[in-house]
PDB file of C-alpha atoms in Angstrom:
ATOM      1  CA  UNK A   1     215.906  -8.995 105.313  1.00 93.00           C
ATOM      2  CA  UNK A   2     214.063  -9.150 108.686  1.00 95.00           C
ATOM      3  CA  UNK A   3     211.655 -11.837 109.624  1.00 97.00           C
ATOM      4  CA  UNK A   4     208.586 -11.312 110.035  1.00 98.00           C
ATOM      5  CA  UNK A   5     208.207 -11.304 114.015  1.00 97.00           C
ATOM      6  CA  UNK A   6     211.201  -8.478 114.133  1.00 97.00           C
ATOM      7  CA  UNK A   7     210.018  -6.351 111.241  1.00 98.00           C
ATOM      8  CA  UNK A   8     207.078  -6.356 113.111  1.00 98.00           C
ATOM      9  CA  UNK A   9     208.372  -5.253 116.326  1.00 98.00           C
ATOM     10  CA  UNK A  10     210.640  -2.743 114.792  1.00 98.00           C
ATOM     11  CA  UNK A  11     207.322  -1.101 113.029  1.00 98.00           C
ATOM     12  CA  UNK A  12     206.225  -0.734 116.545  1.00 98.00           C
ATOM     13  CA  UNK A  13     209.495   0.670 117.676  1.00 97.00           C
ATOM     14  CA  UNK A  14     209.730   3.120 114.399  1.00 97.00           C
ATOM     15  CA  UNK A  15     205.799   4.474 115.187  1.00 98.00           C
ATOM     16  CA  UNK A  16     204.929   4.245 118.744  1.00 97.00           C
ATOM     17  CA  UNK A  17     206.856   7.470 119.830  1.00 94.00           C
ATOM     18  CA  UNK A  18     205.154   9.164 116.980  1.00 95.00           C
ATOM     19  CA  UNK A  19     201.464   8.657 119.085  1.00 96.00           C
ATOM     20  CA  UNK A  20     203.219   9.736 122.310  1.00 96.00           C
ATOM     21  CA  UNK A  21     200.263  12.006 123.911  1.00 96.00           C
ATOM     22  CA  UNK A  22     197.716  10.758 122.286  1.00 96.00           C
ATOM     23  CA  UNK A  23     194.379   8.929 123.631  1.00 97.00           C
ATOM     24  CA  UNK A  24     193.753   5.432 122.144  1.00 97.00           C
ATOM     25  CA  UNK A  25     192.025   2.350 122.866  1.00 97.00           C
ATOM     26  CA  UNK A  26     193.794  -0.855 123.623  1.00 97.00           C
ATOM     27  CA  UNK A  27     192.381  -2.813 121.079  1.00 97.00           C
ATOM     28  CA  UNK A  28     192.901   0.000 118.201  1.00 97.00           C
ATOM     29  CA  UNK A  29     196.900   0.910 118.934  1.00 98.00           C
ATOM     30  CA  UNK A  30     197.142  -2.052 116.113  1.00 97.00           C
ATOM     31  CA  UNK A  31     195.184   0.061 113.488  1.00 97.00           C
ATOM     32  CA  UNK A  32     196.163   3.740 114.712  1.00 97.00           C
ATOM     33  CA  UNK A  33     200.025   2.682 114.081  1.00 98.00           C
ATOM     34  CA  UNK A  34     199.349   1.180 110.604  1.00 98.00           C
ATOM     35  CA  UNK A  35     196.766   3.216 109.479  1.00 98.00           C
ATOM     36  CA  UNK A  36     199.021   4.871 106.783  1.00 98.00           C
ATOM     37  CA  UNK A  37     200.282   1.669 105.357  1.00 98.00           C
ATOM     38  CA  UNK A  38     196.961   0.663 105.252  1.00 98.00           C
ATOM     39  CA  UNK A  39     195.431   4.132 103.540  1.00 98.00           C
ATOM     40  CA  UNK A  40     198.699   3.659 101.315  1.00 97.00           C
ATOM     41  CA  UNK A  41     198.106  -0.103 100.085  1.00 96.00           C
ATOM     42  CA  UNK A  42     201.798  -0.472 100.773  1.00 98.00           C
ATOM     43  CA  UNK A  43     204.629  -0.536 103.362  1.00 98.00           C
ATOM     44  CA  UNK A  44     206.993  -1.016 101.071  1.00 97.00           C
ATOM     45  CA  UNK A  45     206.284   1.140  98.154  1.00 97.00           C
ATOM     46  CA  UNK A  46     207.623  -1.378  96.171  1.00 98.00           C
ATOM     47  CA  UNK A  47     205.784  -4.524  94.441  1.00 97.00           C
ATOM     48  CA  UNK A  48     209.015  -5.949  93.995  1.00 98.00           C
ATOM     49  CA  UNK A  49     210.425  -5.627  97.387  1.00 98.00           C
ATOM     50  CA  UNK A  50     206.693  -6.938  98.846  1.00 98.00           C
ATOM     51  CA  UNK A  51     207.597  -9.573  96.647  1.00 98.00           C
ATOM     52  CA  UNK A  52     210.701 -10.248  98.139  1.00 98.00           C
ATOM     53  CA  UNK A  53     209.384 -10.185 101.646  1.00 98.00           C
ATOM     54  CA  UNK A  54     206.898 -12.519 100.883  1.00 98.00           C
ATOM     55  CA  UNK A  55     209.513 -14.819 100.047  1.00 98.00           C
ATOM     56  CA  UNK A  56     211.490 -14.788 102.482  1.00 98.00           C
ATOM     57  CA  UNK A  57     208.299 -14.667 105.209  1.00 98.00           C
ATOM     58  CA  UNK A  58     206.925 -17.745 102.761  1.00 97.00           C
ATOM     59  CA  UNK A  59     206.300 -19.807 105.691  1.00 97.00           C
ATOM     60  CA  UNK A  60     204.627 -16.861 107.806  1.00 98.00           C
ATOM     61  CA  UNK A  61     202.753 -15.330 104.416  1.00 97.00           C
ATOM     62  CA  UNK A  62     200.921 -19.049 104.475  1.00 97.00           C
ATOM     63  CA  UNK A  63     200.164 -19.347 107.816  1.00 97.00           C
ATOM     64  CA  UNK A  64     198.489 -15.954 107.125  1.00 97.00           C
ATOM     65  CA  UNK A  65     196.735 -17.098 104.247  1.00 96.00           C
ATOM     66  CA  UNK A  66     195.515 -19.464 106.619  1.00 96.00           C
ATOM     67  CA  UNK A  67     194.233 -17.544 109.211  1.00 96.00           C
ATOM     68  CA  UNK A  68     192.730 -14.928 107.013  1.00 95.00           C
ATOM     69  CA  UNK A  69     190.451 -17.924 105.407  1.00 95.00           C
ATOM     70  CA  UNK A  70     189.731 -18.937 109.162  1.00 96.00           C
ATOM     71  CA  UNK A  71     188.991 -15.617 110.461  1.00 95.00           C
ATOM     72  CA  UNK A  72     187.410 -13.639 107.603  1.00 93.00           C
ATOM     73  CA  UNK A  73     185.819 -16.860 105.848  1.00 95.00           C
ATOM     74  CA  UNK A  74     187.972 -15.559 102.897  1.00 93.00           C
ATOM     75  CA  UNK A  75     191.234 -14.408 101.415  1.00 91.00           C
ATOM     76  CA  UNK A  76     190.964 -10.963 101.045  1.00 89.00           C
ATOM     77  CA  UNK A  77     194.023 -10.383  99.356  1.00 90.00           C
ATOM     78  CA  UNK A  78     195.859 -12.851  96.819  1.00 93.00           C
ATOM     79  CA  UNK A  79     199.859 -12.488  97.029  1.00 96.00           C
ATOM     80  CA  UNK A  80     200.220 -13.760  93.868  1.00 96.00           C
ATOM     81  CA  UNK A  81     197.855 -10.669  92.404  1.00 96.00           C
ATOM     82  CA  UNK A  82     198.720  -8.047  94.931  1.00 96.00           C
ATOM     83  CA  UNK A  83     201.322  -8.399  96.798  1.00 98.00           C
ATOM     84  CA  UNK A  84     201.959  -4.937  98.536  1.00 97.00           C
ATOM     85  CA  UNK A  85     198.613  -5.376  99.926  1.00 97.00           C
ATOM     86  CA  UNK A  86     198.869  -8.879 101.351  1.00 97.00           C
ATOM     87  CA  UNK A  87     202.351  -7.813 102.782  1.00 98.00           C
ATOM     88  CA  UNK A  88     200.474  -4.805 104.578  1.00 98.00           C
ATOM     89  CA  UNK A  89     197.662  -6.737 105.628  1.00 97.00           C
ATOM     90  CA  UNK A  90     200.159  -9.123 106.959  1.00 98.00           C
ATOM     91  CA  UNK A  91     202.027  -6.248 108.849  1.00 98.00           C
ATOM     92  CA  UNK A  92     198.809  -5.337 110.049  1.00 98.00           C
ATOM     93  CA  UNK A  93     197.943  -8.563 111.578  1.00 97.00           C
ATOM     94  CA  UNK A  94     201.374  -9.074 112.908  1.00 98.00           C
ATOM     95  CA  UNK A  95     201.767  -5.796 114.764  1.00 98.00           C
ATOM     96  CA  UNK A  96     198.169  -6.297 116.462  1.00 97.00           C
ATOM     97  CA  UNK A  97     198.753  -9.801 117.657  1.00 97.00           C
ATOM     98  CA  UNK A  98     202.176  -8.499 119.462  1.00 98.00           C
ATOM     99  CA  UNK A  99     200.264  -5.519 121.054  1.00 98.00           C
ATOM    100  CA  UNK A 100     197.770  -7.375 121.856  1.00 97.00           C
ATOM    101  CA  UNK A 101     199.887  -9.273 123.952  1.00 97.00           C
ATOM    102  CA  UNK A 102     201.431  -6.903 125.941  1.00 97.00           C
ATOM    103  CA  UNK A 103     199.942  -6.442 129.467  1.00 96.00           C
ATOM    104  CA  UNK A 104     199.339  -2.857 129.349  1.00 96.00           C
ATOM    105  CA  UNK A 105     197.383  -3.008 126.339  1.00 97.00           C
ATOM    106  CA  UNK A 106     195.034  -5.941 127.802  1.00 96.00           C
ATOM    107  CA  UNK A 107     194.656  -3.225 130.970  1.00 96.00           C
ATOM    108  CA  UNK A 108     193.430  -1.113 128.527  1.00 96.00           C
ATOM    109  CA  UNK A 109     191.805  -3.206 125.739  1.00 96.00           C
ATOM    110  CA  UNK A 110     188.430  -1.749 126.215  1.00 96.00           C
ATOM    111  CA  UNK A 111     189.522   2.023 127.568  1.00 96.00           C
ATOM    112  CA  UNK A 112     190.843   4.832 126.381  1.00 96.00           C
ATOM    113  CA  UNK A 113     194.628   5.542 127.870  1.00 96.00           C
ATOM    114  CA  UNK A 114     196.977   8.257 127.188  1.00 97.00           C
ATOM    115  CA  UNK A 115     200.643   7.024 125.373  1.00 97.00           C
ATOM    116  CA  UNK A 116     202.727   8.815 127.625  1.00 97.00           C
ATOM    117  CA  UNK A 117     206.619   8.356 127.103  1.00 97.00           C
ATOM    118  CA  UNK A 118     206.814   6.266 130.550  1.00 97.00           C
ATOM    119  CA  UNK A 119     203.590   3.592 128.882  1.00 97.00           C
ATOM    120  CA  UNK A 120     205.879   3.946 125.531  1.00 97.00           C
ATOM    121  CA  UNK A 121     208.829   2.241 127.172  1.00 97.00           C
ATOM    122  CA  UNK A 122     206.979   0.023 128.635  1.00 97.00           C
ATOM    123  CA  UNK A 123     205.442  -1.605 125.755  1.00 97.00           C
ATOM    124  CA  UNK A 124     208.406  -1.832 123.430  1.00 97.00           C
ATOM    125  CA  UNK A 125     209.771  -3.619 126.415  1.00 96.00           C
ATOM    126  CA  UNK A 126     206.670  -6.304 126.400  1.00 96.00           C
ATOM    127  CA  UNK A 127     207.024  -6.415 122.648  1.00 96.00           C
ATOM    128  CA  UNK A 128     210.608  -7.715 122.651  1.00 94.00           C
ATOM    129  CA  UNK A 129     210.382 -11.641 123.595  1.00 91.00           C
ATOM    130  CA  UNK A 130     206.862 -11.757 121.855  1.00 95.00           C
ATOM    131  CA  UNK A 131     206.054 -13.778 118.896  1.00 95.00           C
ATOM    132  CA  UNK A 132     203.531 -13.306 116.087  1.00 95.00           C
ATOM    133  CA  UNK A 133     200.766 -15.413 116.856  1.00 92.00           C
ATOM    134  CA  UNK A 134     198.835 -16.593 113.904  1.00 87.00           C
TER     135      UNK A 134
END
């Protein structure tokens, strides 16, 4: 299994080519790239492999817990009760704090920019020494 940071990154790496073209705000490349997982309730597809990512994220998945109580003033998902969702929402969360800390994106944050293949590159490349910051 992957950590959390690189399955993170390599969600990025697996969708950003599929948005090549496109238009999209800074702040909502996060969303736009797991907007399916989200629609879906699951990345996984599986509650037992959600399980098993939780596990083996278990320091990461409480540091989440953590920051969704700080954040949202609640836990909107339990792991215990729904895990594919909390490992999504996690996903979620982890994907937009590395984008968000990518330069080109902050250019951008509050502008519309088009994901050409060049502005592709370039962001997997910021992505690759980032860390999930929770």
């Amino acid at each position: 299994m992957e950590t959390y940071n690189k399955y993170c990154q390599d969600f990025i790496n697996d969708h950003l080519d599929g948005f090549e073209g496109q238009n999209v705000y800074g702040c909502d490349l996060g969303g736009e790239l797991t907007q399916g997982i989200n629609v879906d309730g699951s990345a996984t597809y599986s509650t037992y492999k959600a399980i098993e990512y939780l596990k083996f994220w278990w320091d990461d998945a409480a540091d989440y817990f953590q920051y969704e109580k700080d954040n949202f003033g609640e836990n909107l998902h339990n792991p215990f009760d729904n895990p594919e969702a909390y490992h999504v929402c996690m996903i979620i969360q982890g994907v937009s704090s590395l984008l968000a800390q990518c330069s080109l994106i902050n250019k951008y944050w509050n502008d519309t920019f088009e994901l050409t293949p060049k502005r592709v590159k370039k962001i997997l490349r910021q992505i690759e020494d980032k860390e999930v910051q929770l």
